[in-house]
Short mmCIF file of C-alpha atoms in Angstrom, two decimals:
data_model
loop_
_atom_site.label_atom_id
_atom_site.label_comp_id
_atom_site.label_asym_id
_atom_site.label_seq_id
_atom_site.Cartn_x
_atom_site.Cartn_y
_atom_site.Cartn_z
CA UNK M 1 69.46 15.83 -15.88
CA UNK M 2 70.35 18.69 -18.28
CA UNK M 3 68.72 18.87 -21.69
CA UNK M 4 71.01 17.00 -24.09
CA UNK M 5 70.63 19.71 -26.70
CA UNK M 6 71.98 22.49 -24.45
CA UNK M 7 75.48 23.79 -25.17
CA UNK M 8 77.94 22.70 -22.52
CA UNK M 9 80.53 25.28 -21.37
CA UNK M 10 84.03 24.95 -22.83
CA UNK M 11 86.78 24.59 -20.23
CA UNK M 12 88.69 27.81 -19.40
CA UNK M 13 91.83 28.15 -21.52
CA UNK M 14 90.54 25.77 -24.21
CA UNK M 15 89.35 27.45 -27.38
CA UNK M 16 86.46 26.33 -29.57
CA UNK M 17 89.00 25.69 -32.31
CA UNK M 18 90.84 23.29 -29.98
CA UNK M 19 87.62 21.38 -29.37
CA UNK M 20 86.81 21.12 -33.08
CA UNK M 21 90.36 20.12 -33.94
CA UNK M 22 90.34 17.33 -31.34
CA UNK M 23 87.00 16.04 -32.58
CA UNK M 24 88.15 16.12 -36.17
CA UNK M 25 91.27 14.17 -35.29
CA UNK M 26 89.21 11.51 -33.56
CA UNK M 27 86.96 11.07 -36.60
CA UNK M 28 89.99 10.98 -38.88
CA UNK M 29 91.43 8.13 -36.84
CA UNK M 30 88.12 6.31 -37.29
CA UNK M 31 88.52 6.63 -41.05
CA UNK M 32 85.88 9.33 -41.49
CA UNK M 33 86.55 12.60 -43.33
CA UNK M 34 87.07 15.09 -40.50
CA UNK M 35 85.67 18.11 -42.32
CA UNK M 36 82.37 16.29 -42.84
CA UNK M 37 81.65 15.74 -39.16
CA UNK M 38 83.44 18.59 -37.35
CA UNK M 39 80.91 21.30 -38.15
CA UNK M 40 80.42 24.29 -35.91
CA UNK M 41 76.71 24.01 -36.73
CA UNK M 42 75.50 20.80 -38.39
CA UNK M 43 73.34 21.51 -41.42
CA UNK M 44 71.93 18.16 -42.55
CA UNK M 45 68.20 17.54 -42.61
CA UNK M 46 67.23 13.88 -42.32
CA UNK M 47 63.84 13.32 -43.96
CA UNK M 48 63.74 9.57 -43.18
CA UNK M 49 64.09 9.08 -39.43
CA UNK M 50 61.96 6.75 -37.33
CA UNK M 51 60.74 7.26 -33.79
CA UNK M 52 58.92 4.88 -31.47
CA UNK M 53 55.88 6.45 -29.76
CA UNK M 54 55.02 4.35 -26.68
CA UNK M 55 51.41 3.45 -27.49
CA UNK M 56 52.33 2.67 -31.09
CA UNK M 57 55.13 0.38 -29.93
CA UNK M 58 52.77 -1.39 -27.51
CA UNK M 59 50.45 -2.13 -30.42
CA UNK M 60 53.38 -3.40 -32.52
CA UNK M 61 54.42 -5.66 -29.65
CA UNK M 62 50.93 -7.19 -29.55
CA UNK M 63 50.97 -8.00 -33.28
CA UNK M 64 54.57 -9.24 -33.26
CA UNK M 65 56.17 -6.31 -35.11
CA UNK M 66 58.42 -5.02 -32.30
CA UNK M 67 61.83 -5.86 -33.77
CA UNK M 68 65.18 -5.27 -32.08
CA UNK M 69 65.95 -1.72 -33.30
CA UNK M 70 62.54 -0.58 -32.07
CA UNK M 71 62.96 -2.28 -28.68
CA UNK M 72 66.24 -0.45 -28.06
CA UNK M 73 65.17 2.97 -29.37
CA UNK M 74 65.38 6.04 -27.14
CA UNK M 75 65.32 9.80 -27.59
CA UNK M 76 68.90 10.05 -26.33
CA UNK M 77 70.12 7.46 -28.84
CA UNK M 78 68.36 9.41 -31.56
CA UNK M 79 70.05 12.68 -30.58
CA UNK M 80 73.43 10.99 -30.20
CA UNK M 81 73.17 9.43 -33.65
CA UNK M 82 72.19 12.74 -35.21
CA UNK M 83 75.16 14.48 -33.62
CA UNK M 84 77.60 11.80 -34.76
CA UNK M 85 76.41 12.13 -38.35
CA UNK M 86 76.20 15.92 -38.44
CA UNK M 87 72.39 16.03 -38.62
CA UNK M 88 70.73 19.13 -37.24
CA UNK M 89 67.05 18.24 -37.86
CA UNK M 90 65.31 14.89 -38.28
CA UNK M 91 61.83 14.56 -39.74
CA UNK M 92 60.19 11.82 -37.70
CA UNK M 93 57.67 9.10 -38.43
CA UNK M 94 56.89 5.59 -37.16
CA UNK M 95 58.01 2.86 -39.53
CA UNK M 96 56.00 0.17 -41.29
CA UNK M 97 53.30 -0.99 -40.83
CA UNK M 98 52.27 2.18 -38.97
CA UNK M 99 48.66 1.41 -37.94
CA UNK M 100 47.54 -0.54 -41.02
CA UNK M 101 46.96 -3.95 -39.33
CA UNK M 102 44.97 -2.47 -36.44
CA UNK M 103 41.21 -2.11 -36.29
CA UNK M 104 39.72 1.29 -37.15
CA UNK M 105 39.22 2.51 -33.58
CA UNK M 106 42.72 1.51 -32.51
CA UNK M 107 44.23 2.96 -35.66
CA UNK M 108 42.55 6.33 -35.09
CA UNK M 109 43.59 6.49 -31.45
CA UNK M 110 47.18 5.40 -31.96
CA UNK M 111 47.72 7.68 -34.95
CA UNK M 112 46.53 10.65 -32.88
CA UNK M 113 48.65 9.71 -29.85
CA UNK M 114 51.70 9.12 -32.02
CA UNK M 115 51.35 12.49 -33.74
CA UNK M 116 51.00 14.25 -30.41
CA UNK M 117 54.07 12.40 -29.13
CA UNK M 118 56.08 13.48 -32.18
CA UNK M 119 54.96 17.09 -31.74
CA UNK M 120 55.99 17.03 -28.06
CA UNK M 121 59.38 15.64 -29.04
CA UNK M 122 59.75 18.55 -31.45
CA UNK M 123 58.72 21.06 -28.77
CA UNK M 124 60.97 19.57 -26.10
CA UNK M 125 64.03 19.70 -28.37
CA UNK M 126 63.80 22.99 -30.28
CA UNK M 127 65.46 22.97 -33.67
CA UNK M 128 66.10 19.21 -33.73
CA UNK M 129 62.91 17.59 -35.02
CA UNK M 130 60.07 17.93 -37.50
CA UNK M 131 56.95 15.80 -37.92
CA UNK M 132 55.56 13.69 -40.74
CA UNK M 133 52.13 12.94 -39.29
CA UNK M 134 50.73 9.42 -39.43
CA UNK M 135 47.22 8.85 -40.78
CA UNK M 136 44.81 6.02 -39.87
CA UNK M 137 44.72 4.81 -43.47
CA UNK M 138 43.03 3.02 -45.18
CA UNK M 139 40.15 4.66 -43.27
CA UNK M 140 39.41 7.70 -45.41
CA UNK M 141 37.01 9.83 -43.32
CA UNK M 142 39.11 9.29 -40.21
CA UNK M 143 42.26 10.21 -42.14
CA UNK M 144 40.68 13.46 -43.32
CA UNK M 145 39.92 14.35 -39.70
CA UNK M 146 43.50 13.57 -38.71
CA UNK M 147 44.86 15.71 -41.55
CA UNK M 148 42.87 18.67 -40.22
CA UNK M 149 44.06 18.12 -36.64
CA UNK M 150 47.67 17.47 -37.64
CA UNK M 151 48.02 20.60 -39.79
CA UNK M 152 45.68 23.02 -38.03
CA UNK M 153 46.34 22.13 -34.39
CA UNK M 154 49.71 20.39 -34.25
CA UNK M 155 51.19 22.41 -37.14
CA UNK M 156 53.05 19.42 -38.57
CA UNK M 157 55.37 19.62 -41.57
CA UNK M 158 53.71 16.98 -43.72
CA UNK M 159 52.27 13.49 -43.84
CA UNK M 160 54.06 10.14 -43.60
CA UNK M 161 52.26 7.21 -45.22
CA UNK M 162 52.87 3.69 -46.48
CA UNK M 163 53.34 2.75 -50.13
CA UNK M 164 50.34 0.44 -49.97
CA UNK M 165 47.47 -0.56 -47.72
CA UNK M 166 46.43 -4.21 -47.96
CA UNK M 167 45.81 -4.67 -51.67
CA UNK M 168 45.62 -0.98 -52.65
CA UNK M 169 48.48 1.23 -53.85
CA UNK M 170 48.46 5.02 -53.65
CA UNK M 171 46.93 5.59 -57.09
CA UNK M 172 43.79 3.66 -56.12
CA UNK M 173 40.62 5.69 -56.54
CA UNK M 174 39.58 5.17 -52.92
CA UNK M 175 42.40 7.44 -51.73
CA UNK M 176 41.30 10.39 -53.90
CA UNK M 177 39.66 12.40 -51.06
CA UNK M 178 42.93 12.27 -49.10
CA UNK M 179 45.04 13.45 -52.03
CA UNK M 180 42.51 16.16 -52.87
CA UNK M 181 42.79 17.60 -49.37
CA UNK M 182 46.58 17.32 -49.24
CA UNK M 183 46.81 18.91 -52.67
CA UNK M 184 44.66 21.80 -51.43
CA UNK M 185 47.13 22.27 -48.58
CA UNK M 186 50.13 21.96 -50.92
CA UNK M 187 51.40 19.31 -48.54
CA UNK M 188 54.53 17.20 -48.53
CA UNK M 189 53.87 13.45 -48.41
CA UNK M 190 56.77 11.27 -47.32
CA UNK M 191 56.24 7.60 -48.21
CA UNK M 192 57.71 4.46 -46.69
CA UNK M 193 57.54 0.96 -48.18
CA UNK M 194 55.72 -1.91 -46.58
CA UNK M 195 54.69 -5.49 -47.34
CA UNK M 196 51.39 -5.65 -49.24
CA UNK M 197 48.99 -8.56 -48.85
CA UNK M 198 50.20 -10.17 -52.05
CA UNK M 199 53.86 -10.36 -51.27
CA UNK M 200 54.76 -11.15 -47.66
CA UNK M 201 57.09 -14.07 -46.96
CA UNK M 202 57.43 -15.01 -50.62
CA UNK M 203 60.87 -16.59 -50.30
CA UNK M 204 61.73 -18.62 -47.23
CA UNK M 205 64.66 -17.12 -45.35
CA UNK M 206 64.56 -13.83 -47.29
CA UNK M 207 63.06 -10.98 -45.23
CA UNK M 208 60.55 -8.70 -46.90
CA UNK M 209 62.69 -5.61 -46.50
CA UNK M 210 65.43 -7.01 -48.73
CA UNK M 211 63.39 -7.09 -51.94
CA UNK M 212 59.69 -6.43 -51.38
CA UNK M 213 60.12 -2.97 -49.83
CA UNK M 214 61.97 -1.61 -52.86
CA UNK M 215 59.53 -3.30 -55.21
CA UNK M 216 56.51 -1.90 -53.38
CA UNK M 217 57.86 1.62 -53.82
CA UNK M 218 58.14 1.02 -57.57
CA UNK M 219 54.63 -0.45 -57.62
CA UNK M 220 53.08 2.60 -55.99
CA UNK M 221 55.03 4.98 -58.21
CA UNK M 222 53.57 3.19 -61.21
CA UNK M 223 50.13 3.27 -59.62
CA UNK M 224 50.26 7.03 -59.01
CA UNK M 225 51.48 7.93 -62.49
CA UNK M 226 49.52 5.46 -64.61
CA UNK M 227 46.27 6.25 -62.79
CA UNK M 228 46.77 9.95 -63.49
CA UNK M 229 46.76 10.69 -59.75
CA UNK M 230 50.13 12.41 -59.57
CA UNK M 231 49.32 14.55 -62.61
CA UNK M 232 45.94 15.56 -61.16
CA UNK M 233 47.33 16.54 -57.74
CA UNK M 234 50.34 18.56 -58.83
CA UNK M 235 50.63 20.52 -55.58
CA UNK M 236 51.57 17.48 -53.49
CA UNK M 237 55.32 17.10 -52.98
CA UNK M 238 56.09 13.38 -52.88
CA UNK M 239 59.19 11.95 -51.17
CA UNK M 240 60.09 8.34 -52.03
CA UNK M 241 62.17 6.36 -49.56
CA UNK M 242 65.35 4.52 -50.47
CA UNK M 243 65.89 6.45 -53.69
CA UNK M 244 62.59 5.22 -55.11
CA UNK M 245 63.34 1.59 -54.26
CA UNK M 246 63.52 -0.54 -57.39
CA UNK M 247 62.64 2.40 -59.65
CA UNK M 248 66.13 2.82 -61.09
CA UNK M 249 66.17 -0.84 -62.15
CA UNK M 250 62.74 -0.48 -63.79
CA UNK M 251 63.21 3.04 -65.19
CA UNK M 252 63.58 1.93 -68.81
CA UNK M 253 60.35 -0.03 -68.60
CA UNK M 254 58.62 3.07 -67.21
CA UNK M 255 60.08 5.42 -69.81
CA UNK M 256 60.04 3.22 -72.92
CA UNK M 257 58.00 0.04 -72.78
CA UNK M 258 54.97 1.09 -70.73
CA UNK M 259 54.39 4.27 -72.74
CA UNK M 260 54.77 2.47 -76.07
CA UNK M 261 52.15 -0.28 -75.81
CA UNK M 262 48.45 -0.54 -74.86
CA UNK M 263 46.73 0.42 -72.69
CA UNK M 264 48.91 3.46 -71.93
CA UNK M 265 50.33 4.31 -75.37
CA UNK M 266 48.90 7.68 -76.34
CA UNK M 267 47.62 8.30 -72.81
CA UNK M 268 50.81 8.39 -70.78
CA UNK M 269 53.57 9.70 -73.00
CA UNK M 270 57.31 9.46 -72.47
CA UNK M 271 57.31 13.19 -71.70
CA UNK M 272 54.63 12.84 -69.02
CA UNK M 273 56.37 9.88 -67.41
CA UNK M 274 59.76 11.60 -67.42
CA UNK M 275 58.35 14.85 -66.03
CA UNK M 276 56.61 13.06 -63.15
CA UNK M 277 59.67 11.00 -62.20
CA UNK M 278 61.83 14.13 -62.25
CA UNK M 279 59.53 16.26 -60.11
CA UNK M 280 59.31 13.76 -57.24
CA UNK M 281 61.84 13.77 -54.38
CA UNK M 282 63.93 10.73 -53.39
CA UNK M 283 65.82 10.16 -50.16
CA UNK M 284 69.26 8.58 -49.67
CA UNK M 285 68.29 6.15 -46.89
CA UNK M 286 69.80 2.71 -47.55
CA UNK M 287 71.23 3.80 -50.93
CA UNK M 288 74.31 5.74 -49.79
CA UNK M 289 76.73 3.57 -51.80
CA UNK M 290 78.26 4.85 -55.03
CA UNK M 291 76.41 2.37 -57.26
CA UNK M 292 72.93 3.24 -56.00
CA UNK M 293 73.55 6.98 -55.77
CA UNK M 294 74.98 6.98 -59.29
CA UNK M 295 71.86 5.30 -60.65
CA UNK M 296 69.55 7.76 -58.93
CA UNK M 297 71.62 10.81 -59.92
CA UNK M 298 71.46 9.73 -63.56
CA UNK M 299 67.68 9.32 -63.44
CA UNK M 300 66.67 12.55 -61.65
CA UNK M 301 68.25 15.99 -61.08
CA UNK M 302 70.29 16.52 -57.93
CA UNK M 303 67.67 19.10 -56.97
CA UNK M 304 65.28 16.20 -56.21
CA UNK M 305 67.53 14.15 -53.90
CA UNK M 306 67.24 14.60 -50.13
CA UNK M 307 69.28 13.20 -47.27
CA UNK M 308 67.81 10.30 -45.26
CA UNK M 309 69.17 7.70 -42.84
CA UNK M 310 66.48 5.15 -41.87
CA UNK M 311 67.51 5.43 -38.19
CA UNK M 312 67.41 3.23 -36.08
CA UNK M 313 67.94 0.59 -38.79
CA UNK M 314 70.99 2.45 -40.08
CA UNK M 315 73.04 5.36 -38.73
CA UNK M 316 73.52 8.95 -39.79
CA UNK M 317 77.30 8.44 -39.83
CA UNK M 318 76.89 5.62 -42.39
CA UNK M 319 74.92 7.83 -44.72
CA UNK M 320 76.99 10.95 -44.20
CA UNK M 321 80.09 9.00 -45.15
CA UNK M 322 78.50 7.70 -48.35
CA UNK M 323 76.69 10.87 -49.39
CA UNK M 324 79.73 13.11 -48.85
CA UNK M 325 81.96 10.73 -50.78
CA UNK M 326 79.66 10.91 -53.81
CA UNK M 327 78.32 14.48 -53.87
CA UNK M 328 80.57 17.54 -53.70
CA UNK M 329 80.26 21.31 -53.42
CA UNK M 330 76.89 22.80 -54.38
CA UNK M 331 75.44 19.36 -55.10
CA UNK M 332 76.27 18.18 -51.59
CA UNK M 333 74.70 21.28 -50.04
CA UNK M 334 71.55 20.64 -52.04
CA UNK M 335 71.29 17.01 -50.92
CA UNK M 336 72.29 17.67 -47.31
CA UNK M 337 69.96 20.60 -46.73
CA UNK M 338 68.83 22.98 -49.47
CA UNK M 339 66.47 20.58 -51.27
CA UNK M 340 64.71 19.73 -48.01
CA UNK M 341 64.29 23.43 -47.22
CA UNK M 342 62.15 23.77 -50.33
CA UNK M 343 59.79 21.23 -48.76
CA UNK M 344 60.05 22.47 -45.15
CA UNK M 345 60.66 26.23 -45.32
CA UNK M 346 60.19 26.75 -41.57
CA UNK M 347 63.60 25.11 -41.08
CA UNK M 348 65.47 27.91 -42.81
CA UNK M 349 66.50 29.31 -39.47
CA UNK M 350 67.41 25.96 -37.94
#
């Protein structure tokens, strides 16, 4: 079977322009803006794209976390979805809970196997994938070993971690050795929300991802800033999923109330809080509607917003439609591609 990423020959007598025009017309009929999808060379970089490494999925199946989108995932479906949404490169990572619920030995093994799987996927499909490596957190020494292997041997693009581990958020002192090493490497850390011990199944009939995921992102943002962790490790580039989750709803509390009363008044100023929020990066996954994008774009500069899809839970076409309806011109180019290139410079030629 031919590699799905290879260019197929165009029939004799049919020009490339004819092919693009026909494709554009089909998308227009479907109600999608033709110019958005009919690109000679797609440019979008998806920083929030999930894959399903086999041994990781087997472990999820054992603990009852193998939901429908994961069961039906395949490399071909991934590539097809990217092409439909005009995505050239997807930065891959397994979704929540990664390896958190597993014992230490299993977590170490499955993190390693998953990272090697992601690297092979990248190698097998040149120019289509990048890797956010998974760590066996909350196991610190083992995570430091995996950081060394991931960057020095696999040559990954960054780290993908959860917003919390059990009852600890990312500003907890126990994680300091990990952040120190990643800061030394000037690494990018992509984060994905999860359900912490405190807050799973709080409301009967309401799944965790509806409310708790966004709230956990806001919790860990607060943890990082108020602990001084993000200020101490300035060379880490943080990406927050789903536009920072509930951050936009809580932004006034962050910027006004928290910095005005004990114990943080005089320690964390409005200027410090604002500077930290505006230097982080935020992806568009699951917030591609006008209301949510408007809130994020009013809180942080467009230079800090990066394109994301949350595949296989949502599609690239969904997000391309929403993002291109909201952002235009230079702003759209920044969100689609240019901002991500600042984090992943090796993709400049992709």
